[in-house]
Short mmCIF file of C-alpha atoms in Angstrom, two decimals:
data_model
loop_
_atom_site.label_atom_id
_atom_site.label_comp_id
_atom_site.label_asym_id
_atom_site.label_seq_id
_atom_site.Cartn_x
_atom_site.Cartn_y
_atom_site.Cartn_z
CA MET A 1 20.56 -0.50 14.12
CA GLU A 2 23.90 0.84 12.94
CA PRO A 3 23.90 4.12 10.97
CA TYR A 4 23.59 3.79 7.19
CA ASN A 5 23.26 6.09 4.20
CA VAL A 6 22.57 3.68 1.31
CA LYS A 7 19.76 1.13 1.09
CA VAL A 8 19.44 -1.47 -1.67
CA ILE A 9 16.06 -3.19 -2.15
CA THR A 10 16.08 -6.32 -4.34
CA TYR A 11 12.76 -7.62 -5.65
CA PRO A 12 11.97 -11.23 -6.63
CA ASP A 13 12.34 -10.43 -10.35
CA LEU A 14 15.90 -9.23 -9.49
CA SER A 15 15.09 -5.60 -10.23
CA ARG A 16 16.56 -3.24 -7.66
CA GLN A 17 15.88 0.09 -6.05
CA TYR A 18 18.74 2.14 -4.60
CA ARG A 19 18.17 4.83 -1.99
CA VAL A 20 21.07 7.20 -1.41
CA TYR A 21 20.60 9.45 1.64
CA TYR A 22 22.07 12.90 2.05
CA ARG A 23 23.01 12.19 5.68
CA ASP A 24 23.38 9.12 7.85
CA VAL A 25 20.14 7.50 8.99
CA VAL A 26 20.26 7.18 12.76
CA TYR A 27 16.94 6.40 14.39
CA LYS A 28 16.71 7.61 17.97
CA GLY A 29 12.97 7.82 18.39
CA TYR A 30 10.83 10.93 18.49
CA TYR A 31 9.86 13.11 21.47
CA ARG A 32 10.70 10.36 23.94
CA GLU A 33 12.33 10.42 27.32
CA ASN A 34 13.48 7.38 29.26
CA ARG A 35 10.76 4.79 29.75
CA PHE A 36 9.66 3.71 33.19
CA LYS A 37 7.19 1.32 34.75
CA ASN A 38 3.89 2.59 36.10
CA PRO A 39 3.84 1.54 39.79
CA PHE A 40 0.07 0.98 39.67
CA ASP A 41 -0.22 -1.45 36.74
CA ASP A 42 3.45 -2.43 36.24
CA LYS A 43 3.29 -1.49 32.55
CA TRP A 44 5.94 0.37 30.62
CA THR A 45 5.14 4.04 30.07
CA LYS A 46 6.72 6.79 28.03
CA THR A 47 6.69 10.53 28.53
CA ILE A 48 6.14 12.69 25.48
CA LYS A 49 7.93 15.99 25.57
CA GLY A 50 7.45 19.00 23.37
CA ASP A 51 4.45 19.73 21.17
CA LEU A 52 1.91 16.93 21.69
CA GLN A 53 0.02 17.76 18.48
CA LYS A 54 3.23 17.64 16.50
CA HIS A 55 3.97 14.24 17.99
CA TYR A 56 0.58 12.88 16.90
CA GLU A 57 0.98 14.31 13.40
CA HIS A 58 4.40 12.71 13.11
CA THR A 59 3.07 9.36 14.33
CA ALA A 60 0.23 9.46 11.78
CA GLU A 61 2.63 10.36 8.96
CA VAL A 62 5.01 7.52 9.83
CA SER A 63 2.10 5.08 10.07
CA MET A 64 0.78 6.07 6.63
CA LYS A 65 4.21 5.76 4.99
CA ARG A 66 4.74 2.37 6.60
CA THR A 67 1.39 1.15 5.27
CA LYS A 68 2.08 2.49 1.76
CA SER A 69 5.49 0.82 1.78
CA LYS A 70 4.01 -2.54 2.80
CA VAL A 71 1.29 -2.37 0.15
CA TYR A 72 3.74 -1.28 -2.56
CA ASN A 73 6.19 -4.08 -1.76
CA TYR A 74 3.50 -6.77 -1.70
CA ALA A 75 2.07 -5.51 -5.00
CA ARG A 76 5.42 -5.22 -6.75
CA CYS A 77 6.94 -8.48 -5.48
CA ASN A 78 4.14 -10.79 -6.61
CA ASN A 79 2.50 -11.75 -9.88
CA TRP A 80 -1.20 -10.99 -10.20
CA ASP A 81 -3.97 -12.20 -12.48
CA TRP A 82 -6.91 -10.00 -11.45
CA PHE A 83 -7.57 -6.41 -10.45
CA VAL A 84 -10.80 -6.28 -8.45
CA THR A 85 -13.12 -3.52 -7.25
CA LEU A 86 -15.72 -4.25 -4.57
CA THR A 87 -18.49 -1.79 -3.74
CA PHE A 88 -21.35 -1.99 -1.25
CA SER A 89 -25.08 -1.71 -1.75
CA PRO A 90 -26.59 0.83 0.71
CA GLU A 91 -29.44 -1.63 1.30
CA LYS A 92 -27.04 -4.28 2.60
CA VAL A 93 -24.10 -2.42 4.15
CA ASN A 94 -23.59 0.97 5.75
CA ARG A 95 -20.75 1.92 3.43
CA TYR A 96 -19.88 4.95 5.58
CA ASP A 97 -19.05 2.72 8.57
CA TYR A 98 -15.50 1.35 8.17
CA ASP A 99 -15.92 -1.33 10.84
CA GLU A 100 -19.15 -2.63 9.30
CA CYS A 101 -17.60 -2.77 5.82
CA ILE A 102 -14.72 -4.85 7.17
CA LYS A 103 -17.04 -7.12 9.14
CA LYS A 104 -19.15 -7.83 6.05
CA LEU A 105 -16.23 -8.26 3.66
CA LYS A 106 -14.11 -10.67 5.72
CA PRO A 107 -16.47 -13.72 5.47
CA TRP A 108 -16.59 -13.33 1.69
CA LEU A 109 -12.78 -13.24 1.52
CA ASP A 110 -12.57 -16.33 3.76
CA ASN A 111 -14.96 -18.21 1.42
CA VAL A 112 -12.87 -17.32 -1.63
CA ARG A 113 -9.74 -18.50 0.13
CA ARG A 114 -11.31 -21.85 1.08
CA ALA A 115 -12.49 -22.43 -2.50
CA SER A 116 -9.00 -21.67 -3.90
CA PRO A 117 -6.26 -23.14 -1.64
CA GLY A 118 -3.50 -21.59 -3.75
CA LEU A 119 -4.98 -18.09 -3.56
CA SER A 120 -2.79 -15.02 -3.24
CA TYR A 121 -4.41 -11.67 -2.53
CA LEU A 122 -3.87 -8.09 -1.44
CA VAL A 123 -6.93 -6.00 -0.57
CA VAL A 124 -7.02 -2.31 0.41
CA PRO A 125 -9.84 0.14 1.17
CA GLU A 126 -10.53 3.40 -0.63
CA LYS A 127 -12.37 6.28 0.98
CA HIS A 128 -14.52 8.16 -1.52
CA LYS A 129 -14.93 11.93 -1.46
CA ASP A 130 -18.38 11.59 0.14
CA GLY A 131 -16.93 9.41 2.94
CA ALA A 132 -18.15 6.04 1.61
CA TYR A 133 -15.77 3.08 1.51
CA HIS A 134 -15.14 0.50 -1.16
CA PHE A 135 -12.29 -1.92 -1.69
CA HIS A 136 -9.74 -2.82 -4.36
CA GLY A 137 -7.74 -6.01 -4.58
CA LEU A 138 -5.13 -7.95 -6.49
CA PHE A 139 -5.72 -11.70 -6.81
CA SER A 140 -4.01 -14.73 -8.31
CA GLY A 141 -4.36 -18.49 -7.97
CA LEU A 142 -8.15 -18.50 -8.25
CA ASP A 143 -9.90 -21.75 -9.09
CA ASP A 144 -11.15 -21.39 -12.69
CA LYS A 145 -14.55 -22.70 -11.63
CA GLN A 146 -15.09 -19.56 -9.54
CA ILE A 147 -14.52 -17.12 -12.41
CA VAL A 148 -17.61 -16.04 -14.36
CA TRP A 149 -17.85 -13.55 -17.22
CA THR A 150 -20.53 -10.95 -16.50
CA GLY A 151 -21.30 -10.43 -20.19
CA LYS A 152 -19.97 -6.88 -19.95
CA TYR A 153 -16.91 -5.09 -21.29
CA VAL A 154 -14.71 -2.29 -19.97
CA VAL A 155 -15.78 1.13 -21.24
CA LYS A 156 -13.08 3.79 -21.53
CA ARG A 157 -13.45 7.54 -21.68
CA ILE A 158 -11.75 9.16 -24.66
CA LYS A 159 -10.99 12.86 -24.42
CA GLY A 160 -11.22 14.90 -27.61
CA LEU A 161 -11.12 18.53 -28.62
CA GLY A 162 -14.81 18.82 -27.89
CA ARG A 163 -16.81 16.69 -25.51
CA SER A 164 -15.42 13.41 -24.20
CA ARG A 165 -16.86 10.21 -25.60
CA PHE A 166 -17.02 6.66 -24.31
CA LYS A 167 -15.89 3.59 -26.21
CA ARG A 168 -16.41 -0.06 -25.41
CA THR A 169 -13.19 -2.09 -25.42
CA ASP A 170 -12.61 -5.81 -25.95
CA GLU A 171 -11.62 -6.21 -22.28
CA LYS A 172 -14.13 -8.43 -20.47
CA ILE A 173 -15.40 -7.88 -16.93
CA TYR A 174 -15.61 -10.93 -14.67
CA ARG A 175 -16.77 -11.76 -11.15
CA PHE A 176 -16.00 -14.56 -8.70
CA GLY A 177 -16.76 -15.77 -5.18
CA SER A 178 -20.54 -15.15 -5.25
CA TYR A 179 -20.17 -11.55 -4.05
CA ARG A 180 -23.60 -10.40 -2.82
CA LEU A 181 -22.78 -7.28 -0.81
CA GLY A 182 -23.02 -4.96 -3.78
CA TRP A 183 -21.13 -4.84 -7.06
CA MET A 184 -17.90 -6.44 -8.20
CA THR A 185 -15.69 -5.96 -11.25
CA ALA A 186 -12.67 -8.15 -11.96
CA THR A 187 -10.41 -7.51 -14.94
CA ARG A 188 -7.25 -9.27 -16.02
CA VAL A 189 -3.96 -7.62 -15.03
CA LYS A 190 -1.96 -6.59 -18.08
CA GLU A 191 0.72 -4.34 -16.53
CA LYS A 192 1.92 -5.09 -13.01
CA GLU A 193 3.61 -1.69 -12.70
CA ARG A 194 0.30 0.07 -13.35
CA VAL A 195 -1.77 -1.94 -10.85
CA THR A 196 1.01 -1.57 -8.27
CA SER A 197 0.70 2.20 -8.63
CA TYR A 198 -3.11 2.05 -8.53
CA ILE A 199 -3.41 0.03 -5.36
CA THR A 200 -0.73 2.00 -3.50
CA LYS A 201 -2.31 5.39 -4.21
CA TYR A 202 -5.48 4.40 -2.31
CA ILE A 203 -3.54 4.62 0.97
CA THR A 204 -4.15 8.31 1.72
CA LYS A 205 -3.94 10.51 4.79
CA GLU A 206 -7.74 10.73 4.95
CA LEU A 207 -8.04 6.95 4.92
CA CYS A 208 -5.37 6.52 7.59
CA ASP A 209 -6.96 9.16 9.84
CA SER A 210 -10.39 7.49 9.65
CA SER A 211 -8.98 3.98 10.17
CA PHE A 212 -6.58 4.83 12.99
CA GLY A 213 -5.77 1.78 15.09
CA ARG A 214 -7.38 -0.63 12.62
CA LYS A 215 -6.22 -2.75 9.68
CA ARG A 216 -5.66 -0.92 6.41
CA TYR A 217 -4.87 -3.83 4.15
CA TRP A 218 -5.41 -7.60 3.99
CA SER A 219 -2.87 -9.95 2.45
CA SER A 220 -2.40 -13.69 2.14
CA ARG A 221 0.48 -15.28 4.01
CA ASN A 222 2.10 -16.67 0.86
CA LEU A 223 3.15 -13.30 -0.59
CA LEU A 224 6.79 -12.63 -1.44
CA THR A 225 8.66 -9.65 0.04
CA PRO A 226 11.84 -7.83 -1.08
CA LEU A 227 15.33 -8.21 0.36
CA GLU A 228 16.64 -5.02 1.99
CA GLU A 229 20.34 -4.34 2.58
CA VAL A 230 21.92 -1.22 4.10
CA PHE A 231 25.44 0.16 3.74
CA HIS A 232 27.50 3.04 5.07
CA MET A 233 29.60 4.93 2.50
CA ASP A 234 31.72 8.06 2.72
CA GLY A 235 30.74 11.20 0.83
CA THR A 236 32.91 10.51 -2.22
CA ALA A 237 31.66 6.95 -2.65
CA ARG A 238 28.03 8.12 -2.42
CA PHE A 239 28.63 10.84 -5.01
CA VAL A 240 30.16 8.33 -7.45
CA LEU A 241 27.34 5.84 -6.81
CA SER A 242 24.64 8.48 -7.41
CA ASP A 243 26.35 9.58 -10.62
CA GLU A 244 26.58 6.01 -11.97
CA LEU A 245 23.00 5.18 -10.97
CA GLY A 246 21.73 8.37 -12.58
CA GLU A 247 23.12 7.26 -15.94
CA SER A 248 21.81 3.69 -15.82
CA SER A 249 18.49 3.94 -13.94
CA LYS A 250 15.13 3.86 -15.71
CA PHE A 251 13.51 5.97 -12.99
CA LYS A 252 14.88 8.57 -10.60
CA LYS A 253 13.39 10.95 -8.08
CA ILE A 254 14.37 12.95 -5.01
CA SER A 255 12.16 12.52 -1.97
CA THR A 256 12.03 13.73 1.62
CA VAL A 257 12.02 11.25 4.48
CA GLN A 258 11.86 11.56 8.24
CA TYR A 259 13.57 9.31 10.77
CA GLY A 260 12.90 10.26 14.35
CA GLU A 261 13.55 14.00 14.65
CA MET A 262 15.63 14.15 11.47
CA THR A 263 14.27 15.16 8.07
CA GLN A 264 16.48 14.76 5.02
CA SER A 265 16.55 14.19 1.27
CA VAL A 266 17.04 10.83 -0.44
CA GLU A 267 17.71 10.00 -4.09
CA ILE A 268 15.74 6.99 -5.33
CA PHE A 269 16.87 5.01 -8.38
CA ASP A 270 15.03 2.09 -10.00
CA LEU A 271 17.10 -0.33 -12.08
#
C-alpha cells in the first residue's frame, strides 16, 4: 500500500469520518525479518527479533482494535430494530467457559436465521467482572410471528440527592426465537448512535485475551460496510483541511494509533 496521511470513511447514510494523520502511514510490519521456508515441513516461517513479550502485546493490541473497528462499522452502517441481551442459566450452561457458551448459542442463532430469511444481526460477547460470559446483539428483519412481549417493562435507575430510586418506563421488553439457555431481553432500538457505542464498548482487552484465537463477534452476511479512501497531502493542505473540518464537524477527537513500529497521533472528525 502506498503511503497516505488522510483517510475518508463514507457510511451508507452518506455521513463521513475524516482521519488526518500527523505523519505518513507506511506499514512495514513489526519485529519481522525476511521470511523463509522451513526445510522440514515446507511452510513459511518468520523470525521475531527484539522483545518477544512486546511483540505479543503489540499483536494483541492490533487484534483488539481490528475487532472493535469491525464491530463499530457493522453497527453504524446498518439499521437495527432490536437490542438484545442473552444470559445463561448456570444449570444449563457453564457461563465461565467461552467455548461452551459459543457452542450452545450457535444452534439458537441458526434457528432464528432459518425462521427469518431476511434477518440481519451482529452479536458480541461480554465478559463480566466475575469472569462469566453473556452476549449482546443487534437484530433487524425478524419475522413478526417470532416476537413476543414478555409482559414486562424496562426499569430505569434515577439518581437523586439522596438514595437512587427505580422507575418503570413505558418501554416494553420482548423475546424471540424460543431462547431456553437462560434469560433474554429484547428492546426496540431508538437511537442507533447509542447502541453502536454500547455494542462496541464490550470488546475489551480482557475479552480479547480470554478469547485469543477464537471468534469475537458473529454477523450476518448481508450487512453493509463503509467505503474507505486514502489520500496523501502535503503539510499545508493537511493543516487547511484540519482547520476547515474543525469548524464544521459535529465531533472531534485526537487519538493515538500504531502502524507497525510507528506510533503517531491522528485527528478524527465526524461530519
